[in-house]
PDB file of C-alpha atoms and ligand atoms in Angstrom:
ATOM      1  CA  MET A  98       0.929 -12.569  13.292  1.00 88.00           C
ATOM      2  CA  LEU A  99       3.117 -10.637  10.864  1.00 94.00           C
ATOM      3  CA  GLY A 100       5.065 -13.876  10.359  1.00 95.00           C
ATOM      4  CA  ASP A 101       1.796 -15.668   9.481  1.00 95.00           C
ATOM      5  CA  LEU A 102       0.935 -12.980   6.944  1.00 97.00           C
ATOM      6  CA  TYR A 103       4.317 -13.300   5.236  1.00 98.00           C
ATOM      7  CA  ALA A 104       4.093 -17.107   5.335  1.00 97.00           C
ATOM      8  CA  SER A 105       0.696 -17.012   3.668  1.00 97.00           C
ATOM      9  CA  ALA A 106       1.757 -14.475   1.049  1.00 98.00           C
ATOM     10  CA  LEU A 107       4.889 -16.464   0.216  1.00 98.00           C
ATOM     11  CA  SER A 108       2.997 -19.722  -0.054  1.00 98.00           C
ATOM     12  CA  GLU A 109       0.490 -18.062  -2.413  1.00 97.00           C
ATOM     13  CA  ALA A 110       3.377 -16.669  -4.481  1.00 98.00           C
ATOM     14  CA  ARG A 111       5.060 -20.090  -4.690  1.00 98.00           C
ATOM     15  CA  ALA A 112       1.820 -21.625  -5.987  1.00 98.00           C
ATOM     16  CA  ARG A 113       1.518 -18.900  -8.616  1.00 98.00           C
ATOM     17  CA  GLU A 114       5.151 -19.398  -9.649  1.00 98.00           C
ATOM     18  CA  GLU A 115       4.304 -22.971 -10.641  1.00 97.00           C
ATOM     19  CA  GLN A 116       1.809 -21.512 -13.125  1.00 97.00           C
ATOM     20  CA  ILE A 117       3.670 -18.398 -14.257  1.00 98.00           C
ATOM     21  CA  GLY A 118       7.468 -18.545 -14.193  1.00 98.00           C
ATOM     22  CA  ILE A 119       9.911 -15.657 -14.102  1.00 98.00           C
ATOM     23  CA  SER A 120      10.452 -15.581 -17.864  1.00 98.00           C
ATOM     24  CA  ALA A 121       6.689 -15.367 -18.447  1.00 98.00           C
ATOM     25  CA  LEU A 122       6.494 -12.438 -16.034  1.00 98.00           C
ATOM     26  CA  GLU A 123       9.403 -10.757 -17.802  1.00 98.00           C
ATOM     27  CA  ALA A 124       7.587 -11.160 -21.116  1.00 98.00           C
ATOM     28  CA  MET A 125       4.429  -9.620 -19.616  1.00 98.00           C
ATOM     29  CA  ILE A 126       6.484  -6.684 -18.323  1.00 98.00           C
ATOM     30  CA  ALA A 127       8.154  -6.193 -21.722  1.00 98.00           C
ATOM     31  CA  GLU A 128       4.765  -6.089 -23.440  1.00 97.00           C
ATOM     32  CA  GLY A 129       3.071  -3.866 -20.854  1.00 96.00           C
ATOM     33  CA  ALA A 130       3.096  -0.112 -20.349  1.00 96.00           C
ATOM     34  CA  ALA A 131       5.807   1.685 -18.375  1.00 97.00           C
ATOM     35  CA  PRO A 132       5.045   2.354 -14.707  1.00 98.00           C
ATOM     36  CA  LEU A 133       3.380   5.641 -13.801  1.00 98.00           C
ATOM     37  CA  ASP A 134       5.287   8.326 -11.916  1.00 98.00           C
ATOM     38  CA  ALA A 135       3.915   7.728  -8.423  1.00 98.00           C
ATOM     39  CA  LEU A 136       6.232  10.165  -6.672  1.00 98.00           C
ATOM     40  CA  THR A 137       4.880  13.046  -8.716  1.00 98.00           C
ATOM     41  CA  ALA A 138       1.296  11.867  -8.243  1.00 98.00           C
ATOM     42  CA  LEU A 139       1.824  11.827  -4.461  1.00 98.00           C
ATOM     43  CA  SER A 140       4.051  14.909  -4.217  1.00 98.00           C
ATOM     44  CA  PRO A 141       3.205  17.441  -1.490  1.00 98.00           C
ATOM     45  CA  THR A 142       0.547  19.959  -2.469  1.00 98.00           C
ATOM     46  CA  GLU A 143      -1.899  22.407  -0.814  1.00 98.00           C
ATOM     47  CA  THR A 144      -4.311  19.618   0.028  1.00 98.00           C
ATOM     48  CA  VAL A 145      -3.657  16.141   1.333  1.00 98.00           C
ATOM     49  CA  ARG A 146      -3.304  13.339  -1.220  1.00 98.00           C
ATOM     50  CA  VAL A 147      -5.599  10.356  -0.776  1.00 99.00           C
ATOM     51  CA  ILE A 148      -4.522   6.783  -1.505  1.00 99.00           C
ATOM     52  CA  ALA A 149      -7.834   4.937  -1.596  1.00 99.00           C
ATOM     53  CA  GLU A 150      -7.818   1.218  -0.923  1.00 98.00           C
ATOM     54  CA  VAL A 151      -9.717  -1.740  -2.352  1.00 98.00           C
ATOM     55  CA  LYS A 152     -10.076  -3.875   0.791  1.00 98.00           C
ATOM     56  CA  ARG A 153     -12.591  -6.683   1.255  1.00 98.00           C
ATOM     57  CA  SER A 154     -11.534  -8.021   4.603  1.00 98.00           C
ATOM     58  CA  SER A 155      -8.665  -7.985   7.035  1.00 96.00           C
ATOM     59  CA  PRO A 156      -7.368  -9.995   9.963  1.00 94.00           C
ATOM     60  CA  ALA A 157      -8.081  -7.101  12.334  1.00 93.00           C
ATOM     61  CA  GLN A 158     -11.517  -6.121  11.062  1.00 93.00           C
ATOM     62  CA  GLY A 159     -12.927  -9.293   9.481  1.00 96.00           C
ATOM     63  CA  ASP A 160     -15.243  -8.914   6.488  1.00 98.00           C
ATOM     64  CA  LEU A 161     -15.591  -5.280   5.446  1.00 98.00           C
ATOM     65  CA  ALA A 162     -17.291  -5.252   2.037  1.00 98.00           C
ATOM     66  CA  GLN A 163     -17.875  -7.742  -0.766  1.00 98.00           C
ATOM     67  CA  ILE A 164     -16.644  -5.486  -3.582  1.00 98.00           C
ATOM     68  CA  PRO A 165     -17.952  -7.606  -6.473  1.00 98.00           C
ATOM     69  CA  ASP A 166     -16.626  -5.011  -8.934  1.00 98.00           C
ATOM     70  CA  PRO A 167     -13.251  -3.587  -7.863  1.00 98.00           C
ATOM     71  CA  GLN A 168     -13.045  -1.670 -11.148  1.00 98.00           C
ATOM     72  CA  LEU A 169     -16.190   0.285 -10.317  1.00 98.00           C
ATOM     73  CA  LEU A 170     -14.935   1.096  -6.820  1.00 98.00           C
ATOM     74  CA  ALA A 171     -11.584   2.255  -8.194  1.00 98.00           C
ATOM     75  CA  GLN A 172     -13.354   4.454 -10.742  1.00 98.00           C
ATOM     76  CA  GLN A 173     -15.407   5.992  -7.933  1.00 98.00           C
ATOM     77  CA  TYR A 174     -12.190   6.700  -6.046  1.00 99.00           C
ATOM     78  CA  GLU A 175     -10.673   8.309  -9.134  1.00 98.00           C
ATOM     79  CA  ALA A 176     -13.799  10.403  -9.710  1.00 98.00           C
ATOM     80  CA  GLY A 177     -13.602  11.592  -6.090  1.00 98.00           C
ATOM     81  CA  GLY A 178     -10.068  12.880  -6.576  1.00 98.00           C
ATOM     82  CA  ALA A 179      -7.867  10.094  -5.210  1.00 99.00           C
ATOM     83  CA  SER A 180      -4.188  10.451  -6.133  1.00 99.00           C
ATOM     84  CA  ALA A 181      -3.508   6.700  -6.140  1.00 99.00           C
ATOM     85  CA  ILE A 182      -5.343   3.417  -5.596  1.00 99.00           C
ATOM     86  CA  SER A 183      -4.184   0.688  -3.217  1.00 99.00           C
ATOM     87  CA  VAL A 184      -5.181  -2.900  -3.984  1.00 98.00           C
ATOM     88  CA  LEU A 185      -4.723  -5.653  -1.404  1.00 98.00           C
ATOM     89  CA  THR A 186      -3.658  -8.799  -3.240  1.00 98.00           C
ATOM     90  CA  GLU A 187      -3.127 -11.301  -0.403  1.00 98.00           C
ATOM     91  CA  GLN A 188      -5.854 -13.929  -0.574  1.00 97.00           C
ATOM     92  CA  GLN A 189      -6.119 -15.869   2.683  1.00 97.00           C
ATOM     93  CA  TYR A 190      -6.467 -12.962   5.109  1.00 97.00           C
ATOM     94  CA  PHE A 191      -7.594 -10.103   2.841  1.00 98.00           C
ATOM     95  CA  ASN A 192      -9.577 -11.893   0.138  1.00 98.00           C
ATOM     96  CA  GLY A 193      -7.636 -10.038  -2.538  1.00 98.00           C
ATOM     97  CA  SER A 194      -5.850 -11.169  -5.701  1.00 98.00           C
ATOM     98  CA  LEU A 195      -3.587 -10.155  -8.537  1.00 98.00           C
ATOM     99  CA  GLN A 196      -6.689 -10.355 -10.733  1.00 98.00           C
ATOM    100  CA  ASP A 197      -8.113  -7.447  -8.713  1.00 98.00           C
ATOM    101  CA  LEU A 198      -4.895  -5.543  -9.364  1.00 98.00           C
ATOM    102  CA  ALA A 199      -5.006  -6.235 -13.108  1.00 98.00           C
ATOM    103  CA  ALA A 200      -8.690  -5.307 -13.300  1.00 98.00           C
ATOM    104  CA  VAL A 201      -8.142  -2.011 -11.487  1.00 98.00           C
ATOM    105  CA  ARG A 202      -5.152  -1.268 -13.742  1.00 98.00           C
ATOM    106  CA  LYS A 203      -7.485  -1.401 -16.756  1.00 98.00           C
ATOM    107  CA  ALA A 204     -10.087   0.826 -15.109  1.00 98.00           C
ATOM    108  CA  VAL A 205      -8.140   3.864 -13.885  1.00 98.00           C
ATOM    109  CA  SER A 206      -5.237   6.038 -14.955  1.00 98.00           C
ATOM    110  CA  LEU A 207      -3.886   6.625 -11.440  1.00 98.00           C
ATOM    111  CA  PRO A 208      -0.800   4.948  -9.960  1.00 98.00           C
ATOM    112  CA  ILE A 209      -1.644   1.678  -8.223  1.00 98.00           C
ATOM    113  CA  LEU A 210      -0.100   0.371  -5.020  1.00 99.00           C
ATOM    114  CA  ARG A 211       0.129  -3.387  -4.656  1.00 98.00           C
ATOM    115  CA  LYS A 212      -0.459  -3.912  -0.936  1.00 98.00           C
ATOM    116  CA  ASP A 213       0.850  -7.325   0.068  1.00 98.00           C
ATOM    117  CA  PHE A 214       3.573  -8.933   2.127  1.00 98.00           C
ATOM    118  CA  ILE A 215       6.458  -8.784  -0.319  1.00 98.00           C
ATOM    119  CA  ALA A 216       9.675 -10.623   0.522  1.00 98.00           C
ATOM    120  CA  THR A 217      10.959 -11.929  -2.822  1.00 98.00           C
ATOM    121  CA  GLU A 218      12.071 -10.660  -6.214  1.00 98.00           C
ATOM    122  CA  TYR A 219       9.405 -12.896  -7.772  1.00 98.00           C
ATOM    123  CA  GLN A 220       6.667 -10.901  -6.016  1.00 98.00           C
ATOM    124  CA  LEU A 221       8.175  -7.660  -7.319  1.00 98.00           C
ATOM    125  CA  LEU A 222       8.227  -9.007 -10.870  1.00 98.00           C
ATOM    126  CA  GLU A 223       4.610 -10.091 -10.649  1.00 98.00           C
ATOM    127  CA  SER A 224       3.649  -6.705  -9.152  1.00 98.00           C
ATOM    128  CA  ARG A 225       5.018  -5.018 -12.244  1.00 98.00           C
ATOM    129  CA  ALA A 226       3.624  -7.623 -14.639  1.00 98.00           C
ATOM    130  CA  PHE A 227       0.094  -7.218 -13.254  1.00 98.00           C
ATOM    131  CA  GLY A 228       0.194  -3.424 -13.455  1.00 98.00           C
ATOM    132  CA  ALA A 229       1.398  -2.026 -10.122  1.00 98.00           C
ATOM    133  CA  ASP A 230       3.336   1.237 -10.004  1.00 98.00           C
ATOM    134  CA  ILE A 231       4.003   1.190  -6.250  1.00 99.00           C
ATOM    135  CA  VAL A 232       4.859  -1.718  -3.954  1.00 99.00           C
ATOM    136  CA  LEU A 233       4.728  -1.954  -0.186  1.00 98.00           C
ATOM    137  CA  LEU A 234       7.900  -2.880   1.685  1.00 98.00           C
ATOM    138  CA  ILE A 235       7.348  -3.297   5.444  1.00 98.00           C
ATOM    139  CA  VAL A 236      10.427  -2.543   7.539  1.00 98.00           C
ATOM    140  CA  ALA A 237       9.156  -4.625  10.478  1.00 97.00           C
ATOM    141  CA  GLY A 238       8.896  -7.705   8.256  1.00 97.00           C
ATOM    142  CA  LEU A 239      12.293  -7.658   6.541  1.00 98.00           C
ATOM    143  CA  GLU A 240      15.921  -7.688   7.704  1.00 98.00           C
ATOM    144  CA  GLN A 241      17.837  -4.684   6.384  1.00 98.00           C
ATOM    145  CA  PRO A 242      19.963  -6.511   3.749  1.00 98.00           C
ATOM    146  CA  LEU A 243      16.854  -8.127   2.226  1.00 98.00           C
ATOM    147  CA  LEU A 244      14.929  -4.862   2.495  1.00 98.00           C
ATOM    148  CA  GLN A 245      17.726  -3.047   0.657  1.00 98.00           C
ATOM    149  CA  ARG A 246      17.893  -5.752  -2.026  1.00 98.00           C
ATOM    150  CA  LEU A 247      14.149  -5.580  -2.634  1.00 98.00           C
ATOM    151  CA  TYR A 248      14.140  -1.779  -2.549  1.00 98.00           C
ATOM    152  CA  ASP A 249      16.905  -1.664  -5.175  1.00 98.00           C
ATOM    153  CA  PHE A 250      15.242  -4.286  -7.379  1.00 98.00           C
ATOM    154  CA  ALA A 251      11.908  -2.458  -7.203  1.00 98.00           C
ATOM    155  CA  GLY A 252      13.732   0.641  -8.460  1.00 98.00           C
ATOM    156  CA  GLU A 253      15.311  -1.325 -11.319  1.00 98.00           C
ATOM    157  CA  LEU A 254      11.807  -2.364 -12.366  1.00 98.00           C
ATOM    158  CA  GLY A 255      10.624   1.248 -12.304  1.00 98.00           C
ATOM    159  CA  LEU A 256       8.453   0.627  -9.255  1.00 98.00           C
ATOM    160  CA  THR A 257       8.178   3.154  -6.436  1.00 98.00           C
ATOM    161  CA  ALA A 258       8.476   1.584  -2.983  1.00 98.00           C
ATOM    162  CA  LEU A 259       6.220   2.750  -0.177  1.00 99.00           C
ATOM    163  CA  VAL A 260       8.414   1.873   2.794  1.00 99.00           C
ATOM    164  CA  GLU A 261       6.201   1.252   5.817  1.00 98.00           C
ATOM    165  CA  THR A 262       7.364   2.027   9.355  1.00 98.00           C
ATOM    166  CA  HIS A 263       6.015   1.874  12.913  1.00 98.00           C
ATOM    167  CA  SER A 264       8.671   3.697  14.951  1.00 98.00           C
ATOM    168  CA  ALA A 265      11.458   6.264  14.780  1.00 98.00           C
ATOM    169  CA  GLU A 266      13.991   3.451  14.527  1.00 98.00           C
ATOM    170  CA  GLU A 267      12.174   1.976  11.520  1.00 98.00           C
ATOM    171  CA  VAL A 268      11.989   5.439   9.920  1.00 98.00           C
ATOM    172  CA  SER A 269      15.752   5.643  10.245  1.00 98.00           C
ATOM    173  CA  ARG A 270      16.106   2.260   8.485  1.00 98.00           C
ATOM    174  CA  ALA A 271      13.781   3.485   5.712  1.00 98.00           C
ATOM    175  CA  VAL A 272      15.846   6.654   5.277  1.00 98.00           C
ATOM    176  CA  ASP A 273      19.046   4.557   5.116  1.00 98.00           C
ATOM    177  CA  LEU A 274      17.555   2.667   2.162  1.00 98.00           C
ATOM    178  CA  GLY A 275      17.145   5.897   0.233  1.00 98.00           C
ATOM    179  CA  ALA A 276      13.344   5.743   0.458  1.00 98.00           C
ATOM    180  CA  GLU A 277      11.524   8.663  -1.142  1.00 98.00           C
ATOM    181  CA  LEU A 278       8.058   7.590   0.022  1.00 98.00           C
ATOM    182  CA  ILE A 279       7.728   6.615   3.685  1.00 98.00           C
ATOM    183  CA  GLY A 280       4.543   5.452   5.393  1.00 98.00           C
ATOM    184  CA  VAL A 281       3.801   5.378   9.105  1.00 98.00           C
ATOM    185  CA  ASN A 282       1.187   2.751   9.842  1.00 98.00           C
ATOM    186  CA  ALA A 283      -0.994   3.436  12.879  1.00 98.00           C
ATOM    187  CA  ARG A 284      -1.888  -0.266  13.036  1.00 97.00           C
ATOM    188  CA  ASN A 285       0.494  -2.510  14.936  1.00 95.00           C
ATOM    189  CA  LEU A 286       0.794  -5.524  12.639  1.00 92.00           C
ATOM    190  CA  THR A 287       1.240  -7.947  15.525  1.00 89.00           C
ATOM    191  CA  THR A 288      -1.411  -6.809  18.017  1.00 92.00           C
ATOM    192  CA  PHE A 289      -3.622  -4.925  15.487  1.00 93.00           C
ATOM    193  CA  GLU A 290      -4.014  -2.090  17.977  1.00 96.00           C
ATOM    194  CA  VAL A 291      -4.263   1.320  16.326  1.00 97.00           C
ATOM    195  CA  ASP A 292      -2.416   4.377  17.589  1.00 97.00           C
ATOM    196  CA  ARG A 293      -3.441   7.536  15.727  1.00 96.00           C
ATOM    197  CA  GLY A 294      -0.828   9.500  17.677  1.00 97.00           C
ATOM    198  CA  LEU A 295       2.062   7.492  16.215  1.00 98.00           C
ATOM    199  CA  PHE A 296       2.269   9.556  13.033  1.00 98.00           C
ATOM    200  CA  GLU A 297       2.631  12.833  14.915  1.00 97.00           C
ATOM    201  CA  ARG A 298       5.329  11.325  17.131  1.00 98.00           C
ATOM    202  CA  VAL A 299       7.534  10.043  14.296  1.00 97.00           C
ATOM    203  CA  ALA A 300       6.742  12.331  11.336  1.00 96.00           C
ATOM    204  CA  ASP A 301       9.498  14.765  12.287  1.00 96.00           C
ATOM    205  CA  GLN A 302      12.046  11.970  11.926  1.00 97.00           C
ATOM    206  CA  ILE A 303      11.258  11.829   8.195  1.00 98.00           C
ATOM    207  CA  PRO A 304      13.609  14.309   6.501  1.00 98.00           C
ATOM    208  CA  ALA A 305      12.269  17.114   4.306  1.00 97.00           C
ATOM    209  CA  GLY A 306      11.979  16.097   0.683  1.00 97.00           C
ATOM    210  CA  ILE A 307      10.603  12.636   1.486  1.00 98.00           C
ATOM    211  CA  THR A 308       6.871  12.176   0.935  1.00 98.00           C
ATOM    212  CA  ARG A 309       5.090  11.207   4.170  1.00 98.00           C
ATOM    213  CA  VAL A 310       2.100   8.891   4.158  1.00 98.00           C
ATOM    214  CA  ALA A 311      -0.121   8.371   7.204  1.00 98.00           C
ATOM    215  CA  GLU A 312      -1.520   4.843   6.910  1.00 98.00           C
ATOM    216  CA  SER A 313      -4.598   3.286   8.529  1.00 98.00           C
ATOM    217  CA  ALA A 314      -7.224   4.160  11.119  1.00 98.00           C
ATOM    218  CA  VAL A 315      -8.969   6.986   9.265  1.00 98.00           C
ATOM    219  CA  ALA A 316     -12.567   6.726  10.429  1.00 97.00           C
ATOM    220  CA  SER A 317     -13.670  10.293   9.786  1.00 97.00           C
ATOM    221  CA  LEU A 318     -12.669  13.681   8.394  1.00 98.00           C
ATOM    222  CA  SER A 319     -11.197  14.698  11.750  1.00 98.00           C
ATOM    223  CA  ASP A 320      -8.659  11.847  11.518  1.00 98.00           C
ATOM    224  CA  VAL A 321      -7.510  13.137   8.123  1.00 98.00           C
ATOM    225  CA  GLU A 322      -7.268  16.660   9.566  1.00 98.00           C
ATOM    226  CA  ARG A 323      -5.216  15.369  12.480  1.00 98.00           C
ATOM    227  CA  TYR A 324      -2.778  13.511  10.178  1.00 98.00           C
ATOM    228  CA  ARG A 325      -2.505  16.574   7.937  1.00 98.00           C
ATOM    229  CA  GLU A 326      -1.766  18.899  10.846  1.00 98.00           C
ATOM    230  CA  ALA A 327       0.982  16.499  11.881  1.00 98.00           C
ATOM    231  CA  GLY A 328       2.586  16.788   8.430  1.00 98.00           C
ATOM    232  CA  ALA A 329       1.072  14.041   6.285  1.00 98.00           C
ATOM    233  CA  ASP A 330       1.434  14.610   2.546  1.00 98.00           C
ATOM    234  CA  ALA A 331      -0.897  11.671   1.894  1.00 98.00           C
ATOM    235  CA  VAL A 332      -3.266   9.414   3.792  1.00 99.00           C
ATOM    236  CA  LEU A 333      -3.957   5.761   2.998  1.00 98.00           C
ATOM    237  CA  VAL A 334      -7.577   4.846   3.690  1.00 98.00           C
ATOM    238  CA  GLY A 335      -9.266   1.455   3.417  1.00 98.00           C
ATOM    239  CA  ALA A 336     -12.132   0.410   5.701  1.00 98.00           C
ATOM    240  CA  ALA A 337     -13.835   3.807   5.941  1.00 98.00           C
ATOM    241  CA  LEU A 338     -14.085   4.057   2.152  1.00 98.00           C
ATOM    242  CA  VAL A 339     -15.211   0.525   1.326  1.00 98.00           C
ATOM    243  CA  GLN A 340     -17.965   0.723   3.948  1.00 98.00           C
ATOM    244  CA  ASP A 341     -19.325   4.098   2.846  1.00 98.00           C
ATOM    245  CA  SER A 342     -22.391   4.367   0.611  1.00 98.00           C
ATOM    246  CA  ASP A 343     -20.748   7.147  -1.459  1.00 98.00           C
ATOM    247  CA  PRO A 344     -17.003   6.462  -1.648  1.00 98.00           C
ATOM    248  CA  ALA A 345     -16.410   9.141  -4.313  1.00 98.00           C
ATOM    249  CA  GLN A 346     -17.892  11.821  -2.079  1.00 98.00           C
ATOM    250  CA  LEU A 347     -15.939  10.606   0.947  1.00 98.00           C
ATOM    251  CA  VAL A 348     -12.671  10.648  -1.008  1.00 99.00           C
ATOM    252  CA  ALA A 349     -13.521  14.171  -2.204  1.00 98.00           C
ATOM    253  CA  SER A 350     -14.100  15.377   1.357  1.00 98.00           C
ATOM    254  CA  PHE A 351     -10.792  13.866   2.530  1.00 98.00           C
ATOM    255  CA  ALA A 352      -8.892  15.209  -0.485  1.00 98.00           C
ATOM    256  CA  ALA A 353     -10.107  18.754   0.275  1.00 98.00           C
ATOM    257  CA  VAL A 354      -8.284  18.858   3.615  1.00 98.00           C
ATOM    258  CA  SER A 355      -5.579  21.502   3.468  1.00 98.00           C
TER     259      SER A 355
HETATM  260  O1  LIG B 447      -6.040  -3.979   8.079  1.00 77.17           O
HETATM  261  C1  LIG B 447      -5.595  -4.908   8.766  1.00 77.17           C
HETATM  262  O2  LIG B 447      -6.274  -5.551   9.567  1.00 77.17           O
HETATM  263  C2  LIG B 447      -4.166  -5.326   8.639  1.00 77.17           C
HETATM  264  C3  LIG B 447      -3.666  -6.255   9.527  1.00 77.17           C
HETATM  265  C4  LIG B 447      -2.352  -6.676   9.418  1.00 77.17           C
HETATM  266  C5  LIG B 447      -1.547  -6.184   8.425  1.00 77.17           C
HETATM  267  C6  LIG B 447      -2.044  -5.244   7.526  1.00 77.17           C
HETATM  268  C7  LIG B 447      -3.339  -4.822   7.632  1.00 77.17           C
HETATM  269  N1  LIG B 447      -3.878  -3.932   6.732  1.00 77.17           N
HETATM  270  C8  LIG B 447      -3.166  -3.382   5.644  1.00 77.17           C
HETATM  271  C9  LIG B 447      -3.167  -1.915   5.737  1.00 77.17           C
HETATM  272  O3  LIG B 447      -2.114  -1.358   5.929  1.00 77.17           O
HETATM  273  C10 LIG B 447      -4.469  -1.198   5.672  1.00 77.17           C
HETATM  274  O4  LIG B 447      -5.332  -1.908   4.857  1.00 77.17           O
HETATM  275  C11 LIG B 447      -4.424   0.229   5.164  1.00 77.17           C
HETATM  276  O5  LIG B 447      -3.448   0.988   5.801  1.00 77.17           O
HETATM  277  C12 LIG B 447      -5.797   0.896   5.362  1.00 77.17           C
HETATM  278  O6  LIG B 447      -6.176   0.792   6.716  1.00 77.17           O
HETATM  279  P1  LIG B 447      -7.645   1.160   7.205  1.00 77.17           P
HETATM  280  O7  LIG B 447      -7.990   2.491   6.625  1.00 77.17           O
HETATM  281  O8  LIG B 447      -7.537   1.211   8.682  1.00 77.17           O
HETATM  282  O9  LIG B 447      -8.561   0.098   6.710  1.00 77.17           O
END
């Protein structure tokens, strides 16, 4: 399945490249604002940081929410005290787009994570051109030399990479890259099973000084508390927020967990 997700994301990127070439992206980047300092925004503090996600649907959960106005949702997240916003931009499986990313960029002053299946320099350039400050790099989806190349290029663009892992071995690969922001995703990207105990099993493998993000499977406050007790500096939450009638209040309750 992870291979299908990358194949879809790459085919979407190739189609976009026919419309907007690399030099056009470089011109957009030159004209745009500098990236925000995501590492400071997500740095460890007395309460857990919340990365709140704009997520319409997913292969594991199907349709979650229509989200006709992603700007409004992002503003609600910001009002609730989110430290960053995640925007899914893959279209086929997640019903997202770079237009969502650009719209959210205009609506909030928080760092924005482009959540997609990134495997090329072109996708990194377009992430920056459309207003992302953070990009997702998934260890399970990329061989180490390519992962290192993309990690380094993201840094050259001023982007912060959230390096996503699913095991102690993948954490070690993320550390070898020089990653300063490491995520542990409770969702297996092949079977879609969730394992909320994974974070507590591998968090200790992430050296001090690296920001730790617990990703996925937050259904309630007790899940945030569990991740926090296990050492999470930040939690990444999608489905629970987009399906709640008061996302600002839910973010606020998560962000108060100490
Ligand atoms: O959410 C999915 O079904 C999914 C399947 C395969 C690859 C990635 C997937 N989601 C991306 C994410 O990492 C999540 O959207 C994010 O961590 C939030 O998860 P949740 O709070 O469980 O919606």
